[in-house]
Tab-separated table of C-alpha atoms in Angstrom:
chain	number	residue	atom	x	y	z
A	1	MET	CA	-89.492	-18.520	20.798
A	2	ASN	CA	-86.991	-19.148	23.811
A	3	MET	CA	-88.502	-23.015	23.558
A	4	LEU	CA	-87.444	-23.004	19.697
A	5	LYS	CA	-84.096	-21.436	20.343
A	6	LYS	CA	-83.425	-24.381	22.977
A	7	PHE	CA	-84.403	-26.939	20.297
A	8	LEU	CA	-81.952	-26.000	17.675
A	9	ILE	CA	-79.399	-25.843	20.439
A	10	VAL	CA	-79.784	-29.302	21.132
A	11	LEU	CA	-80.214	-30.812	17.782
A	12	ALA	CA	-77.086	-29.210	16.264
A	13	ALA	CA	-75.232	-30.663	19.410
A	14	MET	CA	-76.353	-33.930	18.267
A	15	THR	CA	-75.310	-33.462	14.799
A	16	ILE	CA	-71.740	-32.159	15.293
A	17	PRO	CA	-70.276	-35.550	16.899
A	18	SER	CA	-71.607	-37.390	13.906
A	19	LEU	CA	-69.980	-35.528	11.121
A	20	VAL	CA	-66.792	-35.162	12.908
A	21	MET	CA	-66.957	-38.769	13.216
A	22	ALA	CA	-68.033	-39.161	9.798
A	23	GLN	CA	-64.940	-36.885	7.760
A	24	ALA	CA	-62.282	-38.940	6.806
A	25	ALA	CA	-58.785	-38.097	7.952
A	26	ASN	CA	-56.827	-35.926	5.915
A	27	PRO	CA	-54.127	-38.172	3.971
A	28	ALA	CA	-50.608	-37.783	4.300
A	29	PRO	CA	-49.089	-35.614	1.632
A	30	ALA	CA	-47.905	-37.744	-1.427
A	31	PRO	CA	-43.794	-37.319	-1.800
A	32	LEU	CA	-42.715	-34.926	-4.344
A	33	THR	CA	-40.857	-36.909	-7.102
A	34	LYS	CA	-39.250	-35.797	-10.346
A	35	GLU	CA	-38.544	-37.934	-12.851
A	36	ILE	CA	-35.410	-37.675	-14.540
A	37	ALA	CA	-34.990	-39.067	-17.930
A	38	ALA	CA	-32.063	-41.752	-18.360
A	39	PRO	CA	-28.797	-40.596	-20.204
A	40	VAL	CA	-28.698	-41.767	-23.573
A	41	VAL	CA	-25.549	-43.867	-24.068
A	42	ALA	CA	-24.602	-44.538	-27.260
A	43	ASN	CA	-22.346	-47.502	-26.703
A	44	PRO	CA	-23.150	-49.084	-23.121
A	45	ALA	CA	-19.612	-50.843	-23.043
A	46	ALA	CA	-17.603	-47.595	-23.253
A	47	ALA	CA	-19.739	-46.162	-20.345
A	48	ALA	CA	-17.778	-44.415	-17.628
A	49	PRO	CA	-17.249	-46.383	-14.390
A	50	ALA	CA	-19.617	-45.400	-11.266
A	51	ALA	CA	-17.794	-43.199	-8.925
A	52	ALA	CA	-16.038	-44.920	-6.272
A	53	ALA	CA	-17.310	-44.661	-2.655
A	54	PRO	CA	-15.685	-42.005	-0.800
A	55	ALA	CA	-12.400	-43.310	1.442
A	56	ALA	CA	-13.121	-43.676	5.021
A	57	ALA	CA	-12.040	-40.689	7.482
A	58	VAL	CA	-8.525	-41.483	8.954
A	59	PRO	CA	-9.132	-42.438	12.469
A	60	LYS	CA	-6.893	-39.761	14.611
A	61	SER	CA	-5.138	-40.562	18.181
A	62	MET	CA	-6.004	-39.075	21.273
A	63	ASP	CA	-3.310	-36.348	20.440
A	64	GLY	CA	-4.297	-35.637	17.245
A	65	SER	CA	-1.668	-37.250	15.215
A	66	LEU	CA	-1.798	-38.766	11.923
A	67	PRO	CA	0.329	-41.337	9.868
A	68	GLY	CA	3.583	-39.574	9.001
A	69	TYR	CA	2.154	-36.269	11.058
A	70	THR	CA	2.532	-35.674	15.002
A	71	PRO	CA	1.166	-32.363	15.888
A	72	MET	CA	3.910	-30.012	16.937
A	73	LYS	CA	4.216	-28.761	20.473
A	74	PRO	CA	3.849	-24.982	21.052
A	75	THR	CA	6.663	-23.040	22.263
A	76	GLU	CA	6.070	-21.211	25.773
A	77	GLY	CA	5.316	-17.672	24.737
A	78	ILE	CA	5.943	-17.813	20.959
A	79	GLY	CA	2.684	-17.277	19.348
A	80	MET	CA	0.733	-16.702	22.508
A	81	PRO	CA	0.073	-14.108	24.966
A	82	LYS	CA	2.337	-13.592	28.084
A	83	PRO	CA	1.684	-12.913	31.538
A	84	ARG	CA	1.987	-8.967	31.992
A	85	GLU	CA	2.887	-8.318	28.417
A	86	ILE	CA	2.285	-4.651	27.889
A	87	ASP	CA	4.193	-4.754	24.066
A	88	PHE	CA	3.066	-6.266	20.767
A	89	GLN	CA	3.364	-10.067	20.660
A	90	GLU	CA	6.749	-11.202	19.048
A	91	GLN	CA	6.023	-11.145	15.037
A	92	PHE	CA	6.676	-14.150	12.798
A	93	SER	CA	5.846	-12.212	9.357
A	94	ASP	CA	7.519	-9.936	7.286
A	95	ASN	CA	4.687	-7.671	7.743
A	96	GLY	CA	4.500	-8.014	11.589
A	97	GLN	CA	7.824	-7.373	12.036
A	98	TYR	CA	7.825	-3.924	9.923
A	99	ALA	CA	4.710	-2.837	11.927
A	100	LYS	CA	6.410	-3.714	15.616
A	101	TRP	CA	9.296	-1.253	14.049
A	102	ILE	CA	7.020	1.484	13.313
A	103	ASN	CA	5.376	1.189	16.508
A	104	ASN	CA	8.670	0.961	18.764
A	105	ALA	CA	11.320	2.903	16.643
A	106	ILE	CA	9.060	5.607	15.700
A	107	LEU	CA	5.171	5.834	17.234
A	108	LEU	CA	6.404	5.415	20.979
A	109	PRO	CA	9.222	7.738	20.587
A	110	ILE	CA	7.166	10.537	19.215
A	111	ILE	CA	4.497	9.986	21.373
A	112	THR	CA	6.977	10.028	24.457
A	113	ILE	CA	8.611	13.322	23.453
A	114	ILE	CA	5.352	15.015	22.754
A	115	SER	CA	4.046	14.084	25.984
A	116	LEU	CA	6.928	15.293	28.055
A	117	PHE	CA	6.983	18.530	26.134
A	118	VAL	CA	3.782	19.266	27.262
A	119	LEU	CA	4.111	18.307	30.575
A	120	GLY	CA	7.261	20.413	30.633
A	121	LEU	CA	4.949	23.653	29.353
A	122	LEU	CA	2.401	22.760	31.801
A	123	LEU	CA	4.923	22.847	34.666
A	124	TRP	CA	6.529	26.240	33.706
A	125	VAL	CA	3.508	27.958	33.147
A	126	ILE	CA	1.928	26.599	36.823
A	127	VAL	CA	5.599	27.855	38.051
A	128	ARG	CA	6.334	31.383	35.799
A	129	PHE	CA	2.586	32.361	34.978
A	130	ASN	CA	0.891	32.259	38.642
A	131	ARG	CA	-0.864	34.905	40.531
A	132	ARG	CA	2.025	35.341	43.210
A	133	SER	CA	5.115	35.166	40.617
A	134	ASN	CA	3.063	37.347	37.610
A	135	PRO	CA	0.756	40.068	39.213
A	136	VAL	CA	0.750	41.743	35.887
A	137	PRO	CA	-0.166	39.804	33.378
A	138	SER	CA	1.359	39.993	29.633
A	139	LYS	CA	-1.163	41.168	26.779
A	140	THR	CA	0.962	40.053	24.078
A	141	THR	CA	-1.051	38.836	21.067
A	142	HIS	CA	-0.032	37.311	17.555
A	143	ASN	CA	3.377	35.757	17.919
A	144	THR	CA	4.205	34.850	14.440
A	145	PHE	CA	7.454	33.007	15.311
A	146	ILE	CA	5.985	31.091	17.601
A	147	GLU	CA	2.573	30.513	15.498
A	148	ILE	CA	4.448	29.418	12.603
A	149	VAL	CA	6.652	26.841	14.741
A	150	TRP	CA	3.435	25.472	16.212
A	151	THR	CA	2.169	24.768	12.813
A	152	LEU	CA	5.101	23.577	11.021
A	153	ILE	CA	6.168	20.792	13.200
A	154	PRO	CA	2.830	18.959	13.721
A	155	VAL	CA	2.459	18.747	9.928
A	156	LEU	CA	6.134	17.390	9.756
A	157	ILE	CA	5.410	14.816	12.595
A	158	LEU	CA	2.103	13.829	10.726
A	159	LEU	CA	4.223	13.426	7.664
A	160	GLY	CA	7.028	11.411	9.199
A	161	ILE	CA	3.861	9.010	10.556
A	162	ALA	CA	2.046	8.594	7.332
A	163	TYR	CA	5.086	7.484	5.240
A	164	PRO	CA	5.787	4.467	6.918
A	165	SER	CA	2.212	3.315	7.543
A	166	LEU	CA	0.837	3.967	4.517
A	167	ASP	CA	3.697	1.609	3.286
A	168	LEU	CA	2.627	-1.019	5.692
A	169	LEU	CA	-0.957	-0.278	4.626
A	170	ALA	CA	0.269	-1.403	0.653
A	171	LYS	CA	2.308	-4.006	1.803
A	172	GLN	CA	-0.788	-5.565	3.924
A	173	PHE	CA	-2.944	-5.580	0.661
A	174	LYS	CA	-0.233	-6.639	-2.008
A	175	PRO	CA	-2.226	-9.689	-3.593
A	176	ALA	CA	-0.809	-13.197	-2.931
A	177	PRO	CA	1.853	-14.531	-6.062
A	178	ALA	CA	0.342	-17.028	-8.150
A	179	ASP	CA	1.810	-20.005	-6.988
A	180	ALA	CA	0.714	-19.152	-3.231
A	181	VAL	CA	-0.619	-21.882	-1.220
A	182	THR	CA	-4.700	-21.303	-1.026
A	183	VAL	CA	-6.511	-21.680	2.152
A	184	LYS	CA	-10.019	-21.144	2.547
A	185	VAL	CA	-11.350	-20.013	6.220
A	186	THR	CA	-14.973	-20.574	6.860
A	187	GLY	CA	-16.323	-19.236	10.190
A	188	TYR	CA	-19.292	-21.305	11.974
A	189	GLN	CA	-21.199	-20.657	15.203
A	190	TRP	CA	-18.861	-21.496	16.700
A	191	TYR	CA	-15.743	-23.070	15.409
A	192	TRP	CA	-13.806	-22.918	12.050
A	193	GLY	CA	-13.406	-24.664	8.808
A	194	TYR	CA	-10.110	-24.778	6.687
A	195	THR	CA	-10.581	-25.891	3.108
A	196	TYR	CA	-7.311	-26.619	0.696
A	197	PRO	CA	-8.736	-26.330	-2.681
A	198	ASP	CA	-4.894	-26.591	-4.104
A	199	HIS	CA	-4.568	-30.008	-2.436
A	200	GLY	CA	-7.947	-31.715	-3.298
A	201	GLY	CA	-10.443	-29.615	-1.643
A	202	PHE	CA	-10.748	-31.034	1.725
A	203	GLU	CA	-11.532	-29.013	5.050
A	204	VAL	CA	-10.512	-29.648	8.662
A	205	VAL	CA	-12.903	-28.442	11.141
A	206	SER	CA	-11.498	-26.893	14.263
A	207	ASN	CA	-13.126	-26.988	17.546
A	208	MET	CA	-11.629	-25.613	20.905
A	209	LEU	CA	-10.498	-28.409	23.226
A	210	LYS	CA	-11.818	-28.647	26.719
A	211	ASN	CA	-9.742	-29.607	29.928
A	212	LYS	CA	-9.838	-33.283	30.976
A	213	GLU	CA	-12.467	-32.650	33.614
A	214	ASP	CA	-14.824	-30.962	31.192
A	215	VAL	CA	-15.093	-33.995	28.846
A	216	ALA	CA	-16.892	-37.396	28.898
A	217	PRO	CA	-14.500	-40.841	29.506
A	218	GLY	CA	-12.834	-41.480	26.216
A	219	GLU	CA	-13.066	-37.944	24.556
A	220	ARG	CA	-9.961	-35.980	23.661
A	221	PHE	CA	-9.150	-33.545	25.828
A	222	ARG	CA	-6.605	-30.690	26.139
A	223	THR	CA	-2.832	-30.972	27.098
A	224	GLU	CA	-0.045	-28.831	27.353
A	225	ASN	CA	1.274	-30.298	23.737
A	226	ASP	CA	-2.254	-28.585	22.352
A	227	GLY	CA	-1.293	-25.051	24.289
A	228	PRO	CA	-3.044	-22.842	26.429
A	229	ALA	CA	-6.520	-23.207	27.578
A	230	GLN	CA	-9.112	-21.855	25.322
A	231	LEU	CA	-6.460	-21.187	22.511
A	232	ALA	CA	-6.185	-25.137	21.669
A	233	VAL	CA	-8.230	-26.727	19.312
A	234	ASP	CA	-8.393	-30.441	18.222
A	235	ASN	CA	-7.515	-29.450	14.346
A	236	ARG	CA	-4.864	-27.129	13.634
A	237	MET	CA	-5.191	-24.873	10.491
A	238	VAL	CA	-1.708	-26.408	8.646
A	239	VAL	CA	0.424	-24.441	6.353
A	240	PRO	CA	4.052	-24.435	5.252
A	241	ALA	CA	6.382	-21.856	6.898
A	242	GLY	CA	8.381	-19.720	4.509
A	243	VAL	CA	5.962	-19.869	1.903
A	244	PRO	CA	3.252	-17.455	0.169
A	245	LEU	CA	-0.088	-18.186	1.922
A	246	ARG	CA	-3.287	-17.010	0.291
A	247	ILE	CA	-5.925	-16.909	2.752
A	248	GLN	CA	-9.560	-16.315	1.551
A	249	THR	CA	-12.007	-16.135	4.584
A	250	THR	CA	-15.940	-16.140	4.769
A	251	ALA	CA	-18.663	-16.838	7.205
A	252	ALA	CA	-21.714	-19.587	7.133
A	253	ASP	CA	-23.669	-17.981	9.524
A	254	VAL	CA	-23.126	-14.513	11.081
A	255	ILE	CA	-19.686	-12.305	10.826
A	256	HIS	CA	-16.673	-13.574	12.238
A	257	ALA	CA	-13.197	-12.187	11.780
A	258	PHE	CA	-9.693	-14.496	11.505
A	259	ALA	CA	-7.039	-12.780	13.783
A	260	VAL	CA	-3.603	-13.936	14.755
A	261	PRO	CA	-1.505	-11.561	16.464
A	262	SER	CA	1.680	-12.800	16.559
A	263	LEU	CA	1.434	-12.795	12.507
A	264	TRP	CA	0.065	-9.533	12.191
A	265	PHE	CA	-3.242	-10.993	10.774
A	266	LYS	CA	-6.911	-9.980	11.170
A	267	LEU	CA	-9.415	-10.098	8.491
A	268	ASP	CA	-13.415	-10.480	8.623
A	269	ALA	CA	-15.319	-13.583	7.787
A	270	VAL	CA	-18.721	-11.642	6.367
A	271	PRO	CA	-21.500	-14.280	4.989
A	272	GLY	CA	-21.707	-14.147	1.366
A	273	ARG	CA	-18.474	-12.551	0.758
A	274	LEU	CA	-15.117	-13.801	0.074
A	275	ASN	CA	-12.117	-11.701	1.612
A	276	GLU	CA	-8.268	-12.025	0.762
A	277	LYS	CA	-5.238	-11.149	2.108
A	278	SER	CA	-1.675	-12.611	1.610
A	279	LEU	CA	0.633	-13.955	4.178
A	280	THR	CA	3.883	-15.190	4.599
A	281	ILE	CA	5.090	-17.277	8.083
A	282	THR	CA	8.656	-16.657	8.670
A	283	LYS	CA	9.315	-19.728	11.190
A	284	PRO	CA	7.884	-22.858	11.803
A	285	GLY	CA	5.857	-23.142	15.041
A	286	VAL	CA	2.450	-23.159	16.439
A	287	TYR	CA	0.693	-19.667	16.393
A	288	PHE	CA	-2.813	-18.889	18.540
A	289	GLY	CA	-5.553	-16.823	17.736
A	290	GLN	CA	-9.074	-16.161	18.384
A	291	CYS	CA	-12.151	-14.747	16.400
A	292	SER	CA	-12.458	-10.951	16.891
A	293	GLU	CA	-15.650	-10.160	16.105
A	294	LEU	CA	-18.861	-10.537	18.623
A	295	CYS	CA	-20.537	-13.105	17.021
A	296	GLY	CA	-23.036	-14.887	19.648
A	297	ALA	CA	-23.120	-16.448	22.778
A	298	ARG	CA	-19.730	-18.546	22.615
A	299	HIS	CA	-17.716	-16.016	20.820
A	300	GLY	CA	-15.035	-16.320	23.475
A	301	PHE	CA	-14.839	-20.185	22.557
A	302	MET	CA	-13.647	-19.818	18.849
A	303	PRO	CA	-9.759	-19.989	18.762
A	304	ILE	CA	-7.509	-20.270	16.149
A	305	SER	CA	-4.448	-22.297	16.130
A	306	VAL	CA	-1.970	-22.247	13.027
A	307	GLU	CA	0.847	-24.412	12.655
A	308	ALA	CA	3.273	-23.620	10.243
A	309	LEU	CA	5.523	-26.879	8.853
A	310	PRO	CA	8.401	-27.227	6.923
A	311	PRO	CA	7.526	-27.709	3.241
A	312	GLU	CA	8.378	-31.463	3.307
A	313	LYS	CA	6.635	-32.008	6.624
A	314	PHE	CA	3.506	-30.132	5.573
A	315	ALA	CA	3.091	-32.440	2.099
A	316	ALA	CA	3.299	-35.332	4.545
A	317	TRP	CA	0.518	-33.903	6.661
A	318	VAL	CA	-1.222	-33.206	3.391
A	319	LYS	CA	-1.193	-36.939	2.080
A	320	ALA	CA	-2.136	-38.103	6.000
A	321	GLN	CA	-5.654	-35.809	5.160
A	322	GLY	CA	-6.035	-38.061	2.163
A	323	GLY	CA	-5.107	-34.792	-0.024
A	324	GLN	CA	-2.576	-34.350	-2.690
A	325	MET	CA	0.290	-31.580	-3.504
A	326	PRO	CA	-0.993	-29.443	-6.471
A	327	GLY	CA	1.449	-31.141	-8.977
A	328	GLU	CA	-0.411	-34.438	-8.356
A	329	VAL	CA	-3.872	-33.036	-8.792
A	330	ALA	CA	-2.794	-31.631	-11.647
A	331	ALA	CA	-1.554	-34.476	-13.373
A	332	ALA	CA	-4.949	-36.349	-12.224
A	333	ALA	CA	-6.920	-33.670	-13.543
A	334	ALA	CA	-5.345	-33.836	-16.664
A	335	PRO	CA	-7.341	-36.059	-19.222
A	336	ALA	CA	-5.362	-39.476	-21.038
A	337	ALA	CA	-3.908	-38.440	-24.581
A	338	ALA	CA	-6.211	-39.619	-27.070
A	339	PRO	CA	-4.766	-42.154	-29.773
A	340	ALA	CA	-4.427	-40.052	-33.106
A	341	PRO	CA	-7.022	-41.043	-35.354
A	342	ALA	CA	-6.274	-43.661	-38.585
A	343	ALA	CA	-5.899	-41.809	-41.876
A	344	ALA	CA	-8.726	-42.745	-44.059
A	345	VAL	CA	-8.586	-45.428	-46.785
A	346	PRO	CA	-10.516	-44.974	-49.351
A	347	SER	CA	-12.858	-47.845	-50.619
A	348	PRO	CA	-12.808	-49.255	-54.426
A	349	SER	CA	-16.002	-48.090	-54.900
A	350	ALA	CA	-15.947	-44.858	-53.595
A	351	ALA	CA	-13.143	-44.058	-56.388
A	352	PRO	CA	-14.128	-41.281	-58.434
A	353	ALA	CA	-14.713	-42.085	-62.369
A	354	ALA	CA	-11.611	-41.748	-64.096
A	355	ALA	CA	-11.777	-38.534	-66.755
A	356	VAL	CA	-12.570	-39.517	-70.193
A	357	THR	CA	-10.595	-37.595	-72.835
A	358	LYS	CA	-10.546	-37.038	-76.424
């Protein structure tokens, strides 16, 4: 029996290699093709011409300038954090100025007064009602006047805070006007994309600039004209100053947040969702921010640089990017007026026979 098993094993070992060699190799899968019927054209001569090839990208210099556009140099301490700063950054939007006024003129005085009042009460209790000064404690309960005061005063304080706070909230969610400049901000891992649908739909991709010692020879690096370290970018989000903006945010991968503190602006960028907020920058300048939602390993290297230009310089930047101003886009999109059809002339053969009268 054992000899029979050994014989079968040897026979199997001898036949398996021949079977493997005789087996045909798996053929490569044929490419999937889909036949599409050619469009039927009534008059080949009238067929539309083929679409023109996309224009070549405009080369940029080492400082990011374009024909007709030179990046604005940031102003030290404006639109960026300052060393040892404890207050909000100086604001350059109407909502930001209002919010900073609420903080400095309402919230801080109220907090200071309440803190000093509570500190004074604690010191008075420590001195007046310790065991040495007051060996026999009072057993007084239910002081109606004090209970009314400590209920009514906090209610009035909260009402005083609530009115400007709700007013600011309403201002922040006020829709942009119909003629606002639209910028679609897309968050990627880990850079930003700015699309201008009102100006031809071109997109500007923005990455953080590295220092000179961190780049290869010939690559662009950060200079003082670009902005502070880890806040300067190669391509800024350029917008007109003094003009209402419609900022729309979304994301391509994970949740990001578009935040610029000196403009009092922060809006989440969520994949599959389009958030929108209005903004008007009151003064030309360069304003820096960062992604404010933990979005992965390079979250801290996703800076934002917003450059607000006078409207005429913004128009020059749009032209340098290969885009068009809204009036030009509308004119290019409008179809040519079709000629009026000629009046039909009846042929003699088609004329109706005259009626026969008796």
